[in-house]
Amino acid sequence: MALLPNGRQIILVAVLDWGLGHATRCIPLIQQLLQQNFEVVIVGNGNSLVLLQEEFPNITTEKIIGYDIKYPFDNMVVNISFQLPKLFWAIIKEHLQLKKLHKKYHFSGIVSDNRYGCFLSDVPSVFMGHQLQIITPYRVLTKPVNFFHQAWLSLFDRIWIPDIENGLSGKLSHHTLKKVNYIGLLSRMKYADLPHKYKLVVVLSGVEPQRTKLEQLLTPQLKRIDAPTLLIQGKIGSKVMTQLSPNIDVIPYLTTTALNKAMQTGEVIICRPGYSSLMDLARLQKKAIVIPTPGQTEQEYLGKYLDEKKIVVCQNQNNIDLATALDKIQLTKGLTEFKNQDYLLQTAINAIFRKAETVS
């Protein structure tokens, strides 16, 4: 196994550009790798790579092909089905690009966050993801889709699920795979008991055009409620705050530290029930109103699952009623029951990468 002159192993972290959540949950992973004295190289594309470059300016990064999935329909299965040839070609191409990068860096290990081509047969390779069980709106498709999905995942040496057993992801993490580790909830957030400055903190995220659509739907209702509100648009770039009204502050983007503080000062968070967002809410132990992206079966399942458990209030994007949601939020317990277990990630890293170091 190749080592740097300083004796450190190089671990590749490959991040999917499918909203910012894949990048944000890789932040604690990368921090843990650095703490364990590994060298890290980050590969990715788009805004997720830009975010990680801002968070880790001293880490080497490389750009590789993106999956570039478009969303012309409100049904995720239909969107993916029409673009399968392009998706498979991207997976093949990223695998070939990875081989070239391996010749340059001589990786000692790979962690792929939902990048299906980022594995090598001669390098310990980990697939990280919570959705091992894919939910489709058509029952006839569910079994063959999951058979193929889990067969592909078997190409990796280990599967890391960012959750605890019987935890936040519900049936999404059910599987028939071997070599699976639960690594605990991955969140870049740190809990602090701060006074509330805002009644509502709105955190927009996800792919376009749905991010913009949600902002357009929420804005008039936020104005009517007229409670102290911070609207974080989720658009990487400017960090200049403006005002939508005397009671509503708007900012395009916040770095981790600033976002952490902003969310802590909000009484209620409004966001998508993307899994990374839910992990952040669990770390901060917040109450939340969640609005699934239309057609994203994963978000629709998580929103309904947590709403039924009286953990969050979930509303359909086509029928948003913030006044009603704020009444219902008082009856929820918030994301307070999912306790963090940081040692699980450290143990998983040692199990595959330190073991590989010993063998070499």
GROMACS .gro file of C-alpha atoms in nm:
model
  360
    1MET     CA    1   0.000   0.000   0.000
    2ALA     CA    2   0.145   0.334  -0.111
    3LEU     CA    3   0.225   0.588   0.160
    4LEU     CA    4   0.327   0.952   0.140
    5PRO     CA    5   0.677   1.047   0.257
    6ASN     CA    6   0.521   1.146   0.591
    7GLY     CA    7   0.381   0.794   0.627
    8ARG     CA    8   0.018   0.896   0.571
    9GLN     CA    9  -0.226   0.697   0.359
   10ILE     CA   10  -0.435   0.874   0.096
   11ILE     CA   11  -0.813   0.821   0.114
   12LEU     CA   12  -1.032   0.931  -0.176
   13VAL     CA   13  -1.373   1.077  -0.087
   14ALA     CA   14  -1.606   1.083  -0.390
   15VAL     CA   15  -1.916   1.302  -0.356
   16LEU     CA   16  -2.232   1.304  -0.566
   17ASP     CA   17  -2.358   1.637  -0.699
   18TRP     CA   18  -2.728   1.578  -0.635
   19GLY     CA   19  -2.820   1.869  -0.411
   20LEU     CA   20  -2.579   1.977  -0.138
   21GLY     CA   21  -2.670   1.709   0.116
   22HIS     CA   22  -2.417   1.455  -0.007
   23ALA     CA   23  -2.142   1.713   0.037
   24THR     CA   24  -2.253   1.834   0.379
   25ARG     CA   25  -2.266   1.486   0.530
   26CYS     CA   26  -1.916   1.419   0.399
   27ILE     CA   27  -1.780   1.706   0.610
   28PRO     CA   28  -1.775   1.508   0.940
   29LEU     CA   29  -1.640   1.206   0.749
   30ILE     CA   30  -1.350   1.409   0.609
   31GLN     CA   31  -1.288   1.567   0.950
   32GLN     CA   32  -1.268   1.222   1.108
   33LEU     CA   33  -1.027   1.097   0.840
   34LEU     CA   34  -0.801   1.398   0.899
   35GLN     CA   35  -0.815   1.344   1.274
   36GLN     CA   36  -0.700   0.987   1.218
   37ASN     CA   37  -0.400   1.120   1.021
   38PHE     CA   38  -0.513   1.019   0.674
   39GLU     CA   39  -0.446   1.238   0.372
   40VAL     CA   40  -0.770   1.312   0.184
   41VAL     CA   41  -0.838   1.378  -0.183
   42ILE     CA   42  -1.191   1.491  -0.273
   43VAL     CA   43  -1.346   1.424  -0.614
   44GLY     CA   44  -1.678   1.551  -0.740
   45ASN     CA   45  -1.836   1.819  -0.953
   46GLY     CA   46  -2.073   2.112  -0.940
   47ASN     CA   47  -2.188   2.292  -0.628
   48SER     CA   48  -2.115   1.999  -0.396
   49LEU     CA   49  -1.747   2.016  -0.491
   50VAL     CA   50  -1.746   2.396  -0.454
   51LEU     CA   51  -1.895   2.363  -0.104
   52LEU     CA   52  -1.626   2.117   0.005
   53GLN     CA   53  -1.351   2.333  -0.147
   54GLU     CA   54  -1.477   2.620   0.069
   55GLU     CA   55  -1.493   2.401   0.379
   56PHE     CA   56  -1.150   2.243   0.320
   57PRO     CA   57  -0.937   2.493   0.126
   58ASN     CA   58  -0.614   2.303   0.197
   59ILE     CA   59  -0.734   1.964   0.069
   60THR     CA   60  -0.659   1.848  -0.285
   61THR     CA   61  -0.967   1.824  -0.507
   62GLU     CA   62  -1.027   1.681  -0.853
   63LYS     CA   63  -1.324   1.729  -1.083
   64ILE     CA   64  -1.489   1.423  -1.238
   65ILE     CA   65  -1.800   1.374  -1.449
   66GLY     CA   66  -2.140   1.444  -1.295
   67TYR     CA   67  -2.455   1.240  -1.344
   68ASP     CA   68  -2.636   1.551  -1.473
   69ILE     CA   69  -2.988   1.420  -1.410
   70LYS     CA   70  -3.261   1.654  -1.530
   71TYR     CA   71  -3.605   1.683  -1.370
   72PRO     CA   72  -3.865   1.759  -1.638
   73PHE     CA   73  -4.132   1.556  -1.454
   74ASP     CA   74  -4.257   1.549  -1.094
   75ASN     CA   75  -4.197   1.174  -1.084
   76MET     CA   76  -3.841   1.073  -0.993
   77VAL     CA   77  -3.876   0.720  -1.135
   78VAL     CA   78  -3.987   0.858  -1.471
   79ASN     CA   79  -3.702   1.112  -1.467
   80ILE     CA   80  -3.441   0.845  -1.398
   81SER     CA   81  -3.591   0.592  -1.640
   82PHE     CA   82  -3.567   0.827  -1.936
   83GLN     CA   83  -3.205   0.906  -1.850
   84LEU     CA   84  -3.073   0.558  -1.767
   85PRO     CA   85  -2.841   0.537  -2.071
   86LYS     CA   86  -2.681   0.870  -1.977
   87LEU     CA   87  -2.656   0.759  -1.612
   88PHE     CA   88  -2.486   0.430  -1.696
   89TRP     CA   89  -2.241   0.607  -1.927
   90ALA     CA   90  -2.155   0.854  -1.648
   91ILE     CA   91  -2.093   0.566  -1.405
   92ILE     CA   92  -1.863   0.394  -1.655
   93LYS     CA   93  -1.679   0.718  -1.730
   94GLU     CA   94  -1.630   0.808  -1.362
   95HIS     CA   95  -1.486   0.459  -1.305
   96LEU     CA   96  -1.235   0.513  -1.586
   97GLN     CA   97  -1.149   0.858  -1.450
   98LEU     CA   98  -1.099   0.705  -1.105
   99LYS     CA   99  -0.848   0.456  -1.247
  100LYS     CA  100  -0.646   0.744  -1.393
  101LEU     CA  101  -0.655   0.930  -1.062
  102HIS     CA  102  -0.537   0.617  -0.882
  103LYS     CA  103  -0.225   0.610  -1.101
  104LYS     CA  104  -0.161   0.971  -0.996
  105TYR     CA  105  -0.231   0.944  -0.622
  106HIS     CA  106  -0.207   0.570  -0.534
  107PHE     CA  107  -0.510   0.565  -0.306
  108SER     CA  108  -0.509   0.349   0.006
  109GLY     CA  109  -0.887   0.356   0.033
  110ILE     CA  110  -1.204   0.495  -0.126
  111VAL     CA  111  -1.527   0.626   0.027
  112SER     CA  112  -1.798   0.686  -0.233
  113ASP     CA  113  -2.106   0.878  -0.130
  114ASN     CA  114  -2.360   0.745  -0.380
  115ARG     CA  115  -2.117   0.745  -0.675
  116TYR     CA  116  -2.168   0.400  -0.819
  117GLY     CA  117  -1.853   0.392  -1.033
  118CYS     CA  118  -1.610   0.498  -0.762
  119PHE     CA  119  -1.462   0.166  -0.658
  120LEU     CA  120  -1.147  -0.028  -0.747
  121SER     CA  121  -1.094  -0.401  -0.718
  122ASP     CA  122  -0.745  -0.361  -0.568
  123VAL     CA  123  -0.828  -0.077  -0.324
  124PRO     CA  124  -1.059  -0.108  -0.019
  125SER     CA  125  -1.375   0.062  -0.144
  126VAL     CA  126  -1.673   0.178   0.063
  127PHE     CA  127  -2.017   0.283  -0.061
  128MET     CA  128  -2.183   0.526   0.178
  129GLY     CA  129  -2.560   0.573   0.162
  130HIS     CA  130  -2.877   0.530   0.363
  131GLN     CA  131  -3.112   0.428   0.082
  132LEU     CA  132  -3.032   0.062   0.027
  133GLN     CA  133  -3.402  -0.008  -0.026
  134ILE     CA  134  -3.531   0.199  -0.317
  135ILE     CA  135  -3.897   0.292  -0.300
  136THR     CA  136  -4.079   0.318  -0.630
  137PRO     CA  137  -4.436   0.438  -0.691
  138TYR     CA  138  -4.500   0.116  -0.886
  139ARG     CA  139  -4.495  -0.200  -0.677
  140VAL     CA  140  -4.413  -0.418  -0.978
  141LEU     CA  141  -4.082  -0.233  -1.019
  142THR     CA  142  -3.969  -0.239  -0.657
  143LYS     CA  143  -3.836  -0.595  -0.642
  144PRO     CA  144  -3.632  -0.596  -0.966
  145VAL     CA  145  -3.499  -0.244  -0.902
  146ASN     CA  146  -3.375  -0.340  -0.556
  147PHE     CA  147  -3.232  -0.671  -0.675
  148PHE     CA  148  -3.020  -0.488  -0.933
  149HIS     CA  149  -2.931  -0.208  -0.689
  150GLN     CA  150  -2.806  -0.438  -0.417
  151ALA     CA  151  -2.622  -0.656  -0.670
  152TRP     CA  152  -2.432  -0.348  -0.786
  153LEU     CA  153  -2.353  -0.247  -0.428
  154SER     CA  154  -2.192  -0.587  -0.374
  155LEU     CA  155  -1.907  -0.461  -0.596
  156PHE     CA  156  -1.794  -0.252  -0.297
  157ASP     CA  157  -1.599  -0.401  -0.006
  158ARG     CA  158  -1.814  -0.238   0.261
  159ILE     CA  159  -2.143  -0.049   0.285
  160TRP     CA  160  -2.165   0.233   0.537
  161ILE     CA  161  -2.512   0.345   0.647
  162PRO     CA  162  -2.514   0.691   0.811
  163ASP     CA  163  -2.767   0.592   1.074
  164ILE     CA  164  -2.811   0.374   1.380
  165GLU     CA  165  -3.003   0.048   1.365
  166ASN     CA  166  -3.381   0.105   1.367
  167GLY     CA  167  -3.310   0.475   1.337
  168LEU     CA  168  -3.390   0.777   1.126
  169SER     CA  169  -3.397   0.614   0.782
  170GLY     CA  170  -3.672   0.361   0.860
  171LYS     CA  171  -3.714   0.090   0.597
  172LEU     CA  172  -3.487   0.272   0.350
  173SER     CA  173  -3.182   0.109   0.508
  174HIS     CA  174  -3.329  -0.244   0.504
  175HIS     CA  175  -3.107  -0.476   0.302
  176THR     CA  176  -2.989  -0.831   0.237
  177LEU     CA  177  -2.624  -0.732   0.197
  178LYS     CA  178  -2.325  -0.854   0.392
  179LYS     CA  179  -2.039  -0.633   0.512
  180VAL     CA  180  -2.264  -0.349   0.627
  181ASN     CA  181  -2.177  -0.101   0.903
  182TYR     CA  182  -2.404   0.153   1.069
  183ILE     CA  183  -2.175   0.453   1.124
  184GLY     CA  184  -2.409   0.683   1.316
  185LEU     CA  185  -2.576   1.002   1.197
  186LEU     CA  186  -2.338   1.223   0.998
  187SER     CA  187  -2.396   1.591   1.056
  188ARG     CA  188  -2.167   1.890   1.024
  189MET     CA  189  -2.373   2.063   1.295
  190LYS     CA  190  -2.282   2.103   1.662
  191TYR     CA  191  -2.546   2.147   1.929
  192ALA     CA  192  -2.551   2.462   2.141
  193ASP     CA  193  -2.833   2.597   2.357
  194LEU     CA  194  -2.877   2.944   2.203
  195PRO     CA  195  -3.167   3.186   2.254
  196HIS     CA  196  -3.419   3.204   1.970
  197LYS     CA  197  -3.383   3.505   1.744
  198TYR     CA  198  -3.623   3.376   1.478
  199LYS     CA  199  -3.958   3.203   1.497
  200LEU     CA  200  -3.882   3.037   1.161
  201VAL     CA  201  -3.561   2.949   0.983
  202VAL     CA  202  -3.623   2.835   0.626
  203VAL     CA  203  -3.342   2.629   0.474
  204LEU     CA  204  -3.390   2.578   0.101
  205SER     CA  205  -3.191   2.311  -0.078
  206GLY     CA  206  -3.205   2.049  -0.350
  207VAL     CA  207  -3.212   2.049  -0.725
  208GLU     CA  208  -3.362   2.307  -0.957
  209PRO     CA  209  -3.624   2.396  -1.055
  210GLN     CA  210  -3.786   2.259  -0.738
  211ARG     CA  211  -3.572   2.473  -0.505
  212THR     CA  212  -3.697   2.789  -0.676
  213LYS     CA  213  -4.058   2.665  -0.686
  214LEU     CA  214  -4.060   2.608  -0.312
  215GLU     CA  215  -3.916   2.953  -0.245
  216GLN     CA  216  -4.187   3.109  -0.460
  217LEU     CA  217  -4.459   2.915  -0.278
  218LEU     CA  218  -4.330   2.994   0.071
  219THR     CA  219  -4.257   3.364   0.026
  220PRO     CA  220  -4.618   3.498   0.026
  221GLN     CA  221  -4.711   3.279   0.324
  222LEU     CA  222  -4.409   3.395   0.520
  223LYS     CA  223  -4.513   3.754   0.453
  224ARG     CA  224  -4.867   3.684   0.578
  225ILE     CA  225  -4.748   3.515   0.897
  226ASP     CA  226  -4.505   3.803   0.952
  227ALA     CA  227  -4.311   3.627   1.226
  228PRO     CA  228  -3.935   3.685   1.273
  229THR     CA  229  -3.794   3.469   0.990
  230LEU     CA  230  -3.459   3.390   0.830
  231LEU     CA  231  -3.478   3.259   0.473
  232ILE     CA  232  -3.161   3.081   0.360
  233GLN     CA  233  -3.196   3.036  -0.015
  234GLY     CA  234  -2.934   2.763  -0.063
  235LYS     CA  235  -2.764   2.935  -0.357
  236ILE     CA  236  -2.385   2.917  -0.334
  237GLY     CA  237  -2.229   3.256  -0.392
  238SER     CA  238  -2.319   3.576  -0.211
  239LYS     CA  239  -2.338   3.581   0.168
  240VAL     CA  240  -2.490   3.930   0.187
  241MET     CA  241  -2.811   3.955   0.392
  242THR     CA  242  -3.108   4.154   0.262
  243GLN     CA  243  -3.466   4.199   0.384
  244LEU     CA  244  -3.780   4.071   0.218
  245SER     CA  245  -3.985   4.263   0.475
  246PRO     CA  246  -3.908   4.419   0.814
  247ASN     CA  247  -3.953   4.078   0.978
  248ILE     CA  248  -3.793   3.856   0.711
  249ASP     CA  249  -3.417   3.839   0.658
  250VAL     CA  250  -3.288   3.672   0.341
  251ILE     CA  251  -2.942   3.537   0.269
  252PRO     CA  252  -2.837   3.327  -0.034
  253TYR     CA  253  -2.589   3.098   0.141
  254LEU     CA  254  -2.416   3.031   0.470
  255THR     CA  255  -2.102   2.833   0.546
  256THR     CA  256  -2.122   2.554   0.803
  257THR     CA  257  -2.040   2.763   1.110
  258ALA     CA  258  -2.283   3.040   1.019
  259LEU     CA  259  -2.560   2.797   0.923
  260ASN     CA  260  -2.510   2.604   1.246
  261LYS     CA  261  -2.562   2.922   1.450
  262ALA     CA  262  -2.855   3.039   1.236
  263MET     CA  263  -3.044   2.711   1.275
  264GLN     CA  264  -2.982   2.707   1.648
  265THR     CA  265  -3.141   3.051   1.681
  266GLY     CA  266  -3.460   2.935   1.507
  267GLU     CA  267  -3.754   2.792   1.700
  268VAL     CA  268  -3.887   2.596   1.401
  269ILE     CA  269  -3.700   2.489   1.087
  270ILE     CA  270  -3.871   2.464   0.747
  271CYS     CA  271  -3.685   2.245   0.496
  272ARG     CA  272  -3.695   1.948   0.262
  273PRO     CA  273  -3.686   1.607   0.436
  274GLY     CA  274  -3.365   1.521   0.254
  275TYR     CA  275  -3.177   1.272   0.465
  276SER     CA  276  -2.878   1.499   0.529
  277SER     CA  277  -3.111   1.779   0.641
  278LEU     CA  278  -3.285   1.541   0.880
  279MET     CA  279  -2.949   1.434   1.026
  280ASP     CA  280  -2.867   1.802   1.087
  281LEU     CA  281  -3.203   1.853   1.259
  282ALA     CA  282  -3.143   1.548   1.475
  283ARG     CA  283  -2.803   1.679   1.581
  284LEU     CA  284  -2.957   2.015   1.670
  285GLN     CA  285  -3.268   1.849   1.825
  286LYS     CA  286  -3.504   2.078   1.637
  287LYS     CA  287  -3.872   2.085   1.555
  288ALA     CA  288  -3.938   2.101   1.184
  289ILE     CA  289  -4.195   2.149   0.910
  290VAL     CA  290  -4.080   1.942   0.613
  291ILE     CA  291  -4.196   1.966   0.251
  292PRO     CA  292  -4.086   1.676   0.026
  293THR     CA  293  -3.967   1.745  -0.327
  294PRO     CA  294  -4.251   1.629  -0.554
  295GLY     CA  295  -4.182   1.287  -0.702
  296GLN     CA  296  -3.884   1.212  -0.477
  297THR     CA  297  -4.014   0.893  -0.319
  298GLU     CA  298  -3.737   0.888  -0.059
  299GLN     CA  299  -3.831   1.231   0.077
  300GLU     CA  300  -4.202   1.151   0.057
  301TYR     CA  301  -4.147   0.833   0.258
  302LEU     CA  302  -3.927   1.001   0.521
  303GLY     CA  303  -4.168   1.293   0.563
  304LYS     CA  304  -4.469   1.065   0.607
  305TYR     CA  305  -4.277   0.820   0.830
  306LEU     CA  306  -4.162   1.093   1.070
  307ASP     CA  307  -4.498   1.276   1.060
  308GLU     CA  308  -4.680   0.958   1.163
  309LYS     CA  309  -4.439   0.921   1.456
  310LYS     CA  310  -4.523   1.280   1.563
  311ILE     CA  311  -4.161   1.383   1.511
  312VAL     CA  312  -4.214   1.643   1.235
  313VAL     CA  313  -4.502   1.808   1.049
  314CYS     CA  314  -4.500   1.709   0.682
  315GLN     CA  315  -4.691   1.900   0.414
  316ASN     CA  316  -4.731   1.841   0.041
  317GLN     CA  317  -4.572   2.112  -0.174
  318ASN     CA  318  -4.900   2.164  -0.361
  319ASN     CA  319  -5.093   2.222  -0.036
  320ILE     CA  320  -4.863   2.422   0.188
  321ASP     CA  321  -5.041   2.590   0.479
  322LEU     CA  322  -4.781   2.729   0.719
  323ALA     CA  323  -5.039   2.863   0.965
  324THR     CA  324  -5.186   2.513   1.010
  325ALA     CA  325  -4.839   2.358   1.026
  326LEU     CA  326  -4.736   2.595   1.304
  327ASP     CA  327  -5.042   2.492   1.504
  328LYS     CA  328  -4.956   2.123   1.458
  329ILE     CA  329  -4.588   2.167   1.538
  330GLN     CA  330  -4.674   2.215   1.905
  331LEU     CA  331  -4.790   1.850   1.917
  332THR     CA  332  -4.461   1.708   1.785
  333LYS     CA  333  -4.160   1.601   1.988
  334GLY     CA  334  -3.903   1.710   1.730
  335LEU     CA  335  -3.595   1.516   1.626
  336THR     CA  336  -3.475   1.455   1.981
  337GLU     CA  337  -3.470   1.077   2.009
  338PHE     CA  338  -3.187   1.001   1.763
  339LYS     CA  339  -2.874   1.017   1.974
  340ASN     CA  340  -2.536   1.070   1.813
  341GLN     CA  341  -2.282   0.788   1.823
  342ASP     CA  342  -1.959   0.930   1.679
  343TYR     CA  343  -1.755   0.626   1.778
  344LEU     CA  344  -1.932   0.417   1.513
  345LEU     CA  345  -1.767   0.612   1.229
  346GLN     CA  346  -1.424   0.591   1.389
  347THR     CA  347  -1.465   0.216   1.436
  348ALA     CA  348  -1.575   0.167   1.073
  349ILE     CA  349  -1.276   0.363   0.941
  350ASN     CA  350  -1.035   0.159   1.150
  351ALA     CA  351  -1.199  -0.170   1.048
  352ILE     CA  352  -1.132  -0.130   0.676
  353PHE     CA  353  -0.849   0.121   0.628
  354ARG     CA  354  -0.630   0.042   0.931
  355LYS     CA  355  -0.679  -0.328   0.858
  356ALA     CA  356  -0.564  -0.269   0.501
  357GLU     CA  357  -0.260  -0.082   0.632
  358THR     CA  358  -0.169  -0.375   0.856
  359VAL     CA  359  -0.206  -0.629   0.576
  360SER     CA  360   0.018  -0.425   0.346
   0.00000   0.00000   0.00000
